[in-house]
Each structure stands twice: as structure tokens, then as C-alpha cells.
PDB file of C-alpha atoms in Angstrom:
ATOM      1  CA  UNK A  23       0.000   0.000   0.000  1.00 76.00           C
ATOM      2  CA  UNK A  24       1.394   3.477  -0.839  1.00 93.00           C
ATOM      3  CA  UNK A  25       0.871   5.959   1.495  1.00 97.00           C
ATOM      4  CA  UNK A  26       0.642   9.345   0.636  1.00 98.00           C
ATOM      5  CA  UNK A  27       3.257  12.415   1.235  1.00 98.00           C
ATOM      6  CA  UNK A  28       1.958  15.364   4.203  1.00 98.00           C
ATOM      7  CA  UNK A  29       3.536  18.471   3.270  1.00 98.00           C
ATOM      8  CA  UNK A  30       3.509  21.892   5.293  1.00 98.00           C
ATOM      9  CA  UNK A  31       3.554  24.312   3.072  1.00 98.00           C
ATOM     10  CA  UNK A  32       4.863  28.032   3.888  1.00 98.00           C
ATOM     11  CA  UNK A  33       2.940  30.607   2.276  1.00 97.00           C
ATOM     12  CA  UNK A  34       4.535  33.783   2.875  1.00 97.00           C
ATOM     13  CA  UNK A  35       3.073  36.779   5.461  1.00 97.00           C
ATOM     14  CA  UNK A  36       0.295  37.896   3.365  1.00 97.00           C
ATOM     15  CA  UNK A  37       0.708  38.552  -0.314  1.00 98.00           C
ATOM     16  CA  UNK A  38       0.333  35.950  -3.039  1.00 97.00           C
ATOM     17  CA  UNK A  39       3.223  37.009  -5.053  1.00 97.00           C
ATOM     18  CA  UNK A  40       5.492  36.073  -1.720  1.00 98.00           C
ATOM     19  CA  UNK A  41       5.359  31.900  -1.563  1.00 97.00           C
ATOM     20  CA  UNK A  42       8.001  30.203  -3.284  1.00 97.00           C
ATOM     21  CA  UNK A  43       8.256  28.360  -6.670  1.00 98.00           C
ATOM     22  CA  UNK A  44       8.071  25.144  -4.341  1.00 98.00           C
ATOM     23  CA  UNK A  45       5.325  25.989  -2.761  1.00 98.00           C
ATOM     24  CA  UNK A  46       3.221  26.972  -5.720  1.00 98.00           C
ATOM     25  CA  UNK A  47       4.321  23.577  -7.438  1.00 98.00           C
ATOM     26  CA  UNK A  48       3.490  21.466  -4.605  1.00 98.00           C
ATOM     27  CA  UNK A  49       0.117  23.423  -4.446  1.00 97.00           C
ATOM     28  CA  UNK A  50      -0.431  22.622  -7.796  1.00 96.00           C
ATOM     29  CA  UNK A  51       0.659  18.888  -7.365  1.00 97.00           C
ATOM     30  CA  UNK A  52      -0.780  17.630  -4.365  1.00 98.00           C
ATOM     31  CA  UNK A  53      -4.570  16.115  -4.638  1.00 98.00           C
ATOM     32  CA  UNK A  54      -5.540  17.479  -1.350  1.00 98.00           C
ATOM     33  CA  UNK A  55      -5.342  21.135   0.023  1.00 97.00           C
ATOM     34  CA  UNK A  56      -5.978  21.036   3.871  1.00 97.00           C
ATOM     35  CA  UNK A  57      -6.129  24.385   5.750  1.00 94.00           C
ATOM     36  CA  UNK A  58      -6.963  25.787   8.743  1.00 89.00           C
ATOM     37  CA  UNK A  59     -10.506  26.865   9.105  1.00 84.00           C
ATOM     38  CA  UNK A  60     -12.678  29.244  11.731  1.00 71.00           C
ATOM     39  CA  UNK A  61     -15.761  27.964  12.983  1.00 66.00           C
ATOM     40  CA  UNK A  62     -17.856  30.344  11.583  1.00 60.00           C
ATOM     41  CA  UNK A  63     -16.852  29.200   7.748  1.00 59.00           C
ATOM     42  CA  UNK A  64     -15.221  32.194   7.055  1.00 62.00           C
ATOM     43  CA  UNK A  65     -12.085  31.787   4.919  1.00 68.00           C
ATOM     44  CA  UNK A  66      -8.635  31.394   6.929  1.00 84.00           C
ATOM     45  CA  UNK A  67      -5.562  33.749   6.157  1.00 90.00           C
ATOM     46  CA  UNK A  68      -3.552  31.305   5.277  1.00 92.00           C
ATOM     47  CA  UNK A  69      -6.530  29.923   2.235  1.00 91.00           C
ATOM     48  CA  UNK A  70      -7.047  33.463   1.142  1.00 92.00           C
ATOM     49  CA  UNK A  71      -3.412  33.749   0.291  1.00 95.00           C
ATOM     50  CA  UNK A  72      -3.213  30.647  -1.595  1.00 95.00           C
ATOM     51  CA  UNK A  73      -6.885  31.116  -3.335  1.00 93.00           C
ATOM     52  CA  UNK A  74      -5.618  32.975  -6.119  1.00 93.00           C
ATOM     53  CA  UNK A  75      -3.709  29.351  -7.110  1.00 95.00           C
ATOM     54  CA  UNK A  76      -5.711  26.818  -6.614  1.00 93.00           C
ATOM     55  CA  UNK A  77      -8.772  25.689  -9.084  1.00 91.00           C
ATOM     56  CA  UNK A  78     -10.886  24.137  -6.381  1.00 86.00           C
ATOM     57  CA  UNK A  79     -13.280  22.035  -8.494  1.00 88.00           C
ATOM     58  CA  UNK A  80      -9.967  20.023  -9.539  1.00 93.00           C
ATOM     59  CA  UNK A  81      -8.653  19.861  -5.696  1.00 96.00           C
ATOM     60  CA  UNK A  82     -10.002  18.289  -2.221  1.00 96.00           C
ATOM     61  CA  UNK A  83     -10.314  20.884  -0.022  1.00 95.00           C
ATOM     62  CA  UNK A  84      -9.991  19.991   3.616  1.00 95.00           C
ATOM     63  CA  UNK A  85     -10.691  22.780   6.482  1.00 93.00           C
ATOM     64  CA  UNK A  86      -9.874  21.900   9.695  1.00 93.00           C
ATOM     65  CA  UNK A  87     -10.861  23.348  12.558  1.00 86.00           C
ATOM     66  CA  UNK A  88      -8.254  24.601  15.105  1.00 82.00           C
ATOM     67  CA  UNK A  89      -9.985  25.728  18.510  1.00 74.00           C
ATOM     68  CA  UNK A  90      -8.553  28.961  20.013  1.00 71.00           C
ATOM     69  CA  UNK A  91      -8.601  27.200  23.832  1.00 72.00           C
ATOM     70  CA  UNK A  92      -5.627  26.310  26.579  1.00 76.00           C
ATOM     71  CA  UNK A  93      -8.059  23.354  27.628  1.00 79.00           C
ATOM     72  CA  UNK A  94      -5.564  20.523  27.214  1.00 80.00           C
ATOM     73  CA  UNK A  95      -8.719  18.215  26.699  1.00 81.00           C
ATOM     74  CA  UNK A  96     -10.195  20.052  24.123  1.00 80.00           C
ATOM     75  CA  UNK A  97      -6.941  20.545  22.224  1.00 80.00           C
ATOM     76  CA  UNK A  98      -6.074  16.383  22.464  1.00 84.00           C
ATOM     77  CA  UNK A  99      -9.576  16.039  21.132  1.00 86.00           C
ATOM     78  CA  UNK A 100      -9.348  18.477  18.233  1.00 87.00           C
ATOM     79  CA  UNK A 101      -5.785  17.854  17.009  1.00 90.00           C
ATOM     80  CA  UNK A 102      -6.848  14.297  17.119  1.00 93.00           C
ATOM     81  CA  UNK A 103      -9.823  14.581  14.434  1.00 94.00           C
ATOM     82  CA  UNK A 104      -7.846  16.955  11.880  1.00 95.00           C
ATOM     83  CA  UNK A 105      -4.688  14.389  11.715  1.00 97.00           C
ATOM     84  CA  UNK A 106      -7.290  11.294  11.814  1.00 98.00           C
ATOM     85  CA  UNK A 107      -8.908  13.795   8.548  1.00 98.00           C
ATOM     86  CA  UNK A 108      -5.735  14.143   6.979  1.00 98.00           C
ATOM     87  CA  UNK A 109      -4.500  10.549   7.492  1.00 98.00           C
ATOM     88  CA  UNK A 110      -7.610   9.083   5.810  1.00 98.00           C
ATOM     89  CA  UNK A 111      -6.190  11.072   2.325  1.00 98.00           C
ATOM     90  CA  UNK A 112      -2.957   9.630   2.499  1.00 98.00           C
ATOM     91  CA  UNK A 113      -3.626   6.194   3.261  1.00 98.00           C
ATOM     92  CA  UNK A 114      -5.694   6.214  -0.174  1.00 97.00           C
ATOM     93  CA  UNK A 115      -2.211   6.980  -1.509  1.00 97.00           C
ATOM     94  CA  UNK A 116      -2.584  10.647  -2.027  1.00 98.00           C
ATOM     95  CA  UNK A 117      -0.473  13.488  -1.456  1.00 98.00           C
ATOM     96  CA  UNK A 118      -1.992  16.414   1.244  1.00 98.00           C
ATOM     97  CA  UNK A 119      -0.560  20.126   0.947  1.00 98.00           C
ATOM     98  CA  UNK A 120      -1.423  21.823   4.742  1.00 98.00           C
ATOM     99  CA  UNK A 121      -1.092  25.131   3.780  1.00 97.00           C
ATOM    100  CA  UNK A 122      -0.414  27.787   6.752  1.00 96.00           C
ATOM    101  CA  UNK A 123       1.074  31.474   6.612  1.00 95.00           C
ATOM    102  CA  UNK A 124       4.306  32.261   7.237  1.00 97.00           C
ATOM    103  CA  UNK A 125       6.962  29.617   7.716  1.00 98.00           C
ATOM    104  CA  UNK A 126       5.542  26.392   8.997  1.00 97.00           C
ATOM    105  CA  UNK A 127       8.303  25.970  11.736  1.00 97.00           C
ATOM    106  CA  UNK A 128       7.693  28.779  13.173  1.00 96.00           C
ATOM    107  CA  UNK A 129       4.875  29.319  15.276  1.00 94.00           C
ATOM    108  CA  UNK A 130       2.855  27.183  13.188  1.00 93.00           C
ATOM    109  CA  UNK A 131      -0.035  25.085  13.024  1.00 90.00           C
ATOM    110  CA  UNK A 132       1.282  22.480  11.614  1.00 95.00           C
ATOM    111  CA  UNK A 133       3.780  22.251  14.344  1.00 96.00           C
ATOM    112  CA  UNK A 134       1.167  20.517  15.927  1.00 92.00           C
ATOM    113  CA  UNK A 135      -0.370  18.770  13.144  1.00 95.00           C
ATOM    114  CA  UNK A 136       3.726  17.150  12.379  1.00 97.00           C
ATOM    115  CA  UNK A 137       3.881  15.760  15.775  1.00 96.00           C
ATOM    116  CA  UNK A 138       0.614  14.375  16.286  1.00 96.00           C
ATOM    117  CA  UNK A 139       1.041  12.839  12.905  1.00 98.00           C
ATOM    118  CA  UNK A 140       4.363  11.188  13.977  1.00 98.00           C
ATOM    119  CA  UNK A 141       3.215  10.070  17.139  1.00 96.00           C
ATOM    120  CA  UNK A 142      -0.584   8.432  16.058  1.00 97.00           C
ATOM    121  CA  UNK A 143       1.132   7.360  12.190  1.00 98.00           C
ATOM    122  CA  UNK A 144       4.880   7.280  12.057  1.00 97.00           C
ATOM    123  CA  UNK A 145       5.071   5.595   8.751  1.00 97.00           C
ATOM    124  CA  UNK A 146       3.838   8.983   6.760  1.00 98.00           C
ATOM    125  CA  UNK A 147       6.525  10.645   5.259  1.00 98.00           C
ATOM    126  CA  UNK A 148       6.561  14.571   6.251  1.00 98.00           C
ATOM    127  CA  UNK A 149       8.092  17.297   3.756  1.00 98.00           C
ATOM    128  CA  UNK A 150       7.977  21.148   4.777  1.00 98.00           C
ATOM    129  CA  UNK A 151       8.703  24.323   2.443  1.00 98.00           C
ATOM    130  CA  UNK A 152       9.748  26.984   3.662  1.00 98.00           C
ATOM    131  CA  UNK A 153       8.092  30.461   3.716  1.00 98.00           C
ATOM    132  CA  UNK A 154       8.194  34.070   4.609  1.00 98.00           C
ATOM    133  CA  UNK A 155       7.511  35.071   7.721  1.00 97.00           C
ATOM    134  CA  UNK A 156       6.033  38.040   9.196  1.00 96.00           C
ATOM    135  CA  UNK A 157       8.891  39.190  10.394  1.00 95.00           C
ATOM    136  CA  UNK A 158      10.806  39.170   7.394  1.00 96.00           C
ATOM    137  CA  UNK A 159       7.772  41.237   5.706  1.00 97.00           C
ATOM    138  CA  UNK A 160       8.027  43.732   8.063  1.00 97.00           C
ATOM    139  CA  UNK A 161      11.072  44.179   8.280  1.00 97.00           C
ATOM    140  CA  UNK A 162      11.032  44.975   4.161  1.00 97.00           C
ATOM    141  CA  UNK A 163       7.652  46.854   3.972  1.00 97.00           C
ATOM    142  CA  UNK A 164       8.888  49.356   6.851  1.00 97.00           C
ATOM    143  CA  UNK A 165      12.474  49.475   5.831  1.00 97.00           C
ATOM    144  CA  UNK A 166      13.635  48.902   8.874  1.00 97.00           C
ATOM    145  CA  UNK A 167      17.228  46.520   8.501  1.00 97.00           C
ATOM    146  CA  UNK A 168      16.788  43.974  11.406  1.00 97.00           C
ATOM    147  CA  UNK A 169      20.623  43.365  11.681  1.00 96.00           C
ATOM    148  CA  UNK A 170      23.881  44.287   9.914  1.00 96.00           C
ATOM    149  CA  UNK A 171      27.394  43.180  10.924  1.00 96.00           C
ATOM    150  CA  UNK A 172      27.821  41.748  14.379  1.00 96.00           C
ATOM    151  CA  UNK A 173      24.394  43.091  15.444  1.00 97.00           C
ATOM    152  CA  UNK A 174      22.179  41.263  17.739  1.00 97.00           C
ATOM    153  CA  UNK A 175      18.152  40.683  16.420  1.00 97.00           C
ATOM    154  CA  UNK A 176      15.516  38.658  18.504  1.00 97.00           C
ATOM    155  CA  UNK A 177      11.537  37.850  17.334  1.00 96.00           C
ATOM    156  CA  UNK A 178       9.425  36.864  20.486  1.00 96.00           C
ATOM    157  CA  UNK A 179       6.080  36.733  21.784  1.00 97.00           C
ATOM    158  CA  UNK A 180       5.281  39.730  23.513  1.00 98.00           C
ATOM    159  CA  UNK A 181       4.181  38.914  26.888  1.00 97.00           C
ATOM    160  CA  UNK A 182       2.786  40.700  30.108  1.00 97.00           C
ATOM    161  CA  UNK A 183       6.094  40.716  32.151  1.00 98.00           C
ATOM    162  CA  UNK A 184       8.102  43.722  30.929  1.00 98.00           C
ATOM    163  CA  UNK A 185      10.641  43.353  33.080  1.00 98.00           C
ATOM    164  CA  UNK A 186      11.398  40.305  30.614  1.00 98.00           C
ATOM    165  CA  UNK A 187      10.519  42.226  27.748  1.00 98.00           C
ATOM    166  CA  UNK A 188      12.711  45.261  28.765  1.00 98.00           C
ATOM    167  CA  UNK A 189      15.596  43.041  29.123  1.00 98.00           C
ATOM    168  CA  UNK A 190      15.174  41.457  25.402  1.00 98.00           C
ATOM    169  CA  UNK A 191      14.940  45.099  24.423  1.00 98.00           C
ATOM    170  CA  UNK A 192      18.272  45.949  25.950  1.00 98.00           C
ATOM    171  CA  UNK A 193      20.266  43.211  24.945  1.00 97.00           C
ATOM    172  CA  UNK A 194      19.260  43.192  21.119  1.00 98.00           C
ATOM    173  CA  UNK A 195      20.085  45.792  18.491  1.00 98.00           C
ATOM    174  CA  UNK A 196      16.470  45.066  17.007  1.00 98.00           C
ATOM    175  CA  UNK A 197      13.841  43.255  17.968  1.00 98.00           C
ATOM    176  CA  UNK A 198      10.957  41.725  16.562  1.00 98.00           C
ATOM    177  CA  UNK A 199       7.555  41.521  18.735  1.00 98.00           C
ATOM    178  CA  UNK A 200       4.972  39.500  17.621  1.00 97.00           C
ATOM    179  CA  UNK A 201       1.132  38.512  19.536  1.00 95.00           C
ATOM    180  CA  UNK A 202       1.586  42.089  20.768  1.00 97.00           C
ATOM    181  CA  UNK A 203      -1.971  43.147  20.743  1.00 96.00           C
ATOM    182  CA  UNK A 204      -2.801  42.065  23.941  1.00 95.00           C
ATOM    183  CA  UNK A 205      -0.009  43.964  25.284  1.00 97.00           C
ATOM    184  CA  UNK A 206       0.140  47.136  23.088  1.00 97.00           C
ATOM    185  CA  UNK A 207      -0.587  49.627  25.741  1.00 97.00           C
ATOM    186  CA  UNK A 208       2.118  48.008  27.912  1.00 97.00           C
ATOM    187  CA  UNK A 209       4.572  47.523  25.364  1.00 98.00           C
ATOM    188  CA  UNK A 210       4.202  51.556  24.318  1.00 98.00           C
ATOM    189  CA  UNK A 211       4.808  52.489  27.724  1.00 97.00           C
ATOM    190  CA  UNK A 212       7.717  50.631  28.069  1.00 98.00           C
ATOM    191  CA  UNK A 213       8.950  51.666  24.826  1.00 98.00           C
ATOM    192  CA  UNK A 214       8.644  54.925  26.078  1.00 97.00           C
ATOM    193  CA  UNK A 215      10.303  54.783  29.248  1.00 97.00           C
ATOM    194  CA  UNK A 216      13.260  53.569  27.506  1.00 98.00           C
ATOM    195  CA  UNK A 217      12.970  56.394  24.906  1.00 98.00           C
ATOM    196  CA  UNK A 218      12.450  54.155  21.894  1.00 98.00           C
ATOM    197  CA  UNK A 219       9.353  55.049  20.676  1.00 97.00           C
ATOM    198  CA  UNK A 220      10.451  56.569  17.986  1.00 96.00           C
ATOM    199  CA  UNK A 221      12.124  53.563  16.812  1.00 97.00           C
ATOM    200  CA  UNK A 222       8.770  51.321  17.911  1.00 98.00           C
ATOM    201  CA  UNK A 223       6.691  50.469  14.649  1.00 98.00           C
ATOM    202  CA  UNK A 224       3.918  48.404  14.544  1.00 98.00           C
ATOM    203  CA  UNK A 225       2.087  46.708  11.286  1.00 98.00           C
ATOM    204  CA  UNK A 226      -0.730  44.454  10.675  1.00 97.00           C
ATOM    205  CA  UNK A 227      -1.376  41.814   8.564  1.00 97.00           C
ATOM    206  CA  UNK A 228       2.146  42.664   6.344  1.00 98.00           C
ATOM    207  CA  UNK A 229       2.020  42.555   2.788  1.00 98.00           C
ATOM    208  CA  UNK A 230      -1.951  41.658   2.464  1.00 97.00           C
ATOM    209  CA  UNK A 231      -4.567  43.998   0.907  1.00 95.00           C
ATOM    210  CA  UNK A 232      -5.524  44.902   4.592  1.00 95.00           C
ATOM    211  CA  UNK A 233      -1.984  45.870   5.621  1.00 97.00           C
ATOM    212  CA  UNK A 234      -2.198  48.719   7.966  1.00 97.00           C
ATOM    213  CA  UNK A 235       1.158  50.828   8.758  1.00 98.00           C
ATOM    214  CA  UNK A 236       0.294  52.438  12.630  1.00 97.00           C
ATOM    215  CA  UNK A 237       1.717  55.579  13.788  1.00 96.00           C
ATOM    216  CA  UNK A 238       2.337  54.591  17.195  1.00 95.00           C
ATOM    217  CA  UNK A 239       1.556  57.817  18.424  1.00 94.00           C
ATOM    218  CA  UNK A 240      -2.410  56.462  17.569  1.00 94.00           C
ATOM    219  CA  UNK A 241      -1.702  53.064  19.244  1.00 95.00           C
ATOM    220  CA  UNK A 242      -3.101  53.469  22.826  1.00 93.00           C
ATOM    221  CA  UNK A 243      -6.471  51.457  23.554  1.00 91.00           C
ATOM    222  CA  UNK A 244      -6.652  50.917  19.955  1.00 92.00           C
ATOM    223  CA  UNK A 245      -7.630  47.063  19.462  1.00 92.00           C
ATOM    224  CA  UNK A 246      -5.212  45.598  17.454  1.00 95.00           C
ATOM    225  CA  UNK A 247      -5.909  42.799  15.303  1.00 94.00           C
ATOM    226  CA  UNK A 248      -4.091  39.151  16.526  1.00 93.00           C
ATOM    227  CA  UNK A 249      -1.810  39.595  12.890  1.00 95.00           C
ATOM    228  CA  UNK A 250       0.696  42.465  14.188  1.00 97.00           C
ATOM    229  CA  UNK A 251       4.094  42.448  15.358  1.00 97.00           C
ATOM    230  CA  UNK A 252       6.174  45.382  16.602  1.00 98.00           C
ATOM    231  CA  UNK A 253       9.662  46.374  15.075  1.00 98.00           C
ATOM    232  CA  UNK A 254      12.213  48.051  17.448  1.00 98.00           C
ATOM    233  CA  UNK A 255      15.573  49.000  16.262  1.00 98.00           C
ATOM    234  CA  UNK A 256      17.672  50.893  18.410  1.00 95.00           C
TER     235      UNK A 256
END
């Protein structure tokens, strides 16, 4: 029996033009498209990205849902059903493309989909591409250079403890924040007791057709959405 191939596929911060030749290939290759997918139907980031290449009425298309919970039972449950939903593809001997923005080895979805897969069915073979990350399209659409030389750069979750936060800011030349919406007043304040707001920028959803460039100076009790990341460079 020929099992089929699971491949995470990278597909860049936002833009279509920004996933690679191997991605686009592999989209156009693989039988099955699987993709994360909100409860409500509405059309994940990472699917709008790759809409503009794929001719569903020739593909599978497999949305899996991906519950925004820290309930450890929940999770187990969930995970469970979308690798069980991706297995029974590839045991019929075809290929599955998981599409998810960004790189998927870095903060990714598929992360969890990889392991789960290697624990429940370690005879699938796993390929990733890699992709663009948020970062990296910030970085270019601000033109902000993230390091040069011996410099120092660091991309983190934002968090509630500044005192951690103000310590990454101190020893890095430039530093990339990213979940920071939950923390954006905090994060400004800080930034601004260290006099670096002036060096703080803040995007959303990089390199999309909703990209929004803040002036930080409009940031305060604004509610970010979850797809921004700070840039500091100092």
C-alpha cells in the first residue's frame, strides 16, 4: 500500500506574489489542500493567500478546525480529528498540501499537526517548504534593517512581564515583537520609558490587501488585530 506524502507548506506573510516556486508547485501537485478553518466558515488567512492558485473544483479541499482554547482536553480532542482527517487522504495513496502562513516551523499550526502525525502514524513521510515570515515582511515593507554586521536581532512573543521584555529590548540591536496586541498599551509604555518610541513600529497583517502601517503615536487602547508584530531597532 502506498501511502501518501503530508507536506507543510509556507505561504509567505500575506501577499500571493510572496510563496516560493516550491510551494506553488506542490500546491499545484498535491490532490488534497488542507487548511486551517474558523468555525464560523469564514475563509482562513492562510486559504485566502493561496486562493488565487488553486482551481478548487480540480482539488479536495480539507478545512480543519483549530480551537482557540488552553483546555488541554479540548486541544487532544481536536488535534486528534484533523490528523485522523488528513491521514484518511494519504492512506488512499494521495499526497496532502497543509497550507499555513508564514513559515511552517515557526509558530505554526502544523507544528502541531507534524507531531501528532508522527506520534498516532509514524510511517507517513513529512516534507515542509519553507516560507516568509512576518517578520521578514516587516522588516522589508517598513524598511527597517533587522541586523547588519555583528548586530544582535531577537523575534518573540510579547508577553505581560516587561521586566522580561525590557531586558530582550536591551540586549538586542532590534527586535521583533509578535502577539503584541494584547499587550500594546504596555509595550508603548515601556517603549517609552526607555525612549524608543520613535524607533517602535507596529504593522498588521504585512504585505496583504488589509496591511495597515500604525503611527504609534495612535496606538493606545486601539484594538489591534491578533496579525501584528512590533519592530524596534535601536
Amino acid at each position: 500500500m502506498t501511502i501518501g506524502t503530508l507536506y507543510g507548506l509556507g505561504v509567505g506573510p500575506g501577499d500571493p506574489e510572496l510563496i516560493t516556486v516550491k510551494a506553488f508547485r506542490k500546491l499545484q501537485e498535491s490532490p488534497v489542500i488542507a487548511y486551517p478553518k474558523k468555525l464560523k466558515g469564514s475563509k482562513s488567512y492562510a486559504h485566502r493567500i493561496v486562493e488565487v492558485y488553486i482551481n478548487t473544483a480540480e482539488k479536495e479541499m480539507l478545512g480543519l478546525v483549530f480551537p482557540m482554547t488552553k483546555d488541554e482536553d479540548t486541544l487532544r480532542i481536536e488535534w486528534g480529528r484533523s490528523v485522523d482527517a488528513i491521514y484518511r487522504y494519504l492512506v488512499q495513496g494521495k499526497d496532502v498540501a497543509f497550507v499555513t502562513e508564514g513559515d511552517p516551523m515557526l509558530f505554526s499550526t502544523f507544528i502541531h499537526i507534524m507531531n501528532l502525525m508522527k506520534s498516532k502514524y509514524p510511517e507517513v513521510s513529512i516534507e515542509t517548504v519553507a516560507g516568509i515570515s512576518s517578520f521578514n515582511g516587516a522588516a522589508n515593507r517598513l524598511g527597517v534593517p533587522l541586523a547588519d554586521g555583528d548586530e544582535c536581532v531577537a523575534m518573540i512573543p510579547a508577553t505581560e512581564n516587561m521586566e522580561e521584555m525590557r531586558k530582550v529590548i536591551e540586549s538586542h540591536h532590534s527586535i521583533v515583537f509578535i502577539k503584541v496586541a494584547k499587550v500594546i498599551d504596555d509595550m508603548l509604555n515601556l517603549l517609552e520609558e526607555m525612549n524608543l518610541l520613535e524607533r517602535t513600529h507596529v504593522v498588521t497583517k504585512v504585505t496583504s490587501d488589509e496591511e495597515v502601517i500604525w503611527n504609534v503615536h495612535d496606538l493606545r487602547g486601539a484594538e489591534l488585530n491578533y496579525l501584528s508584530c512590533m519592530v524596534v531597532r535601536k
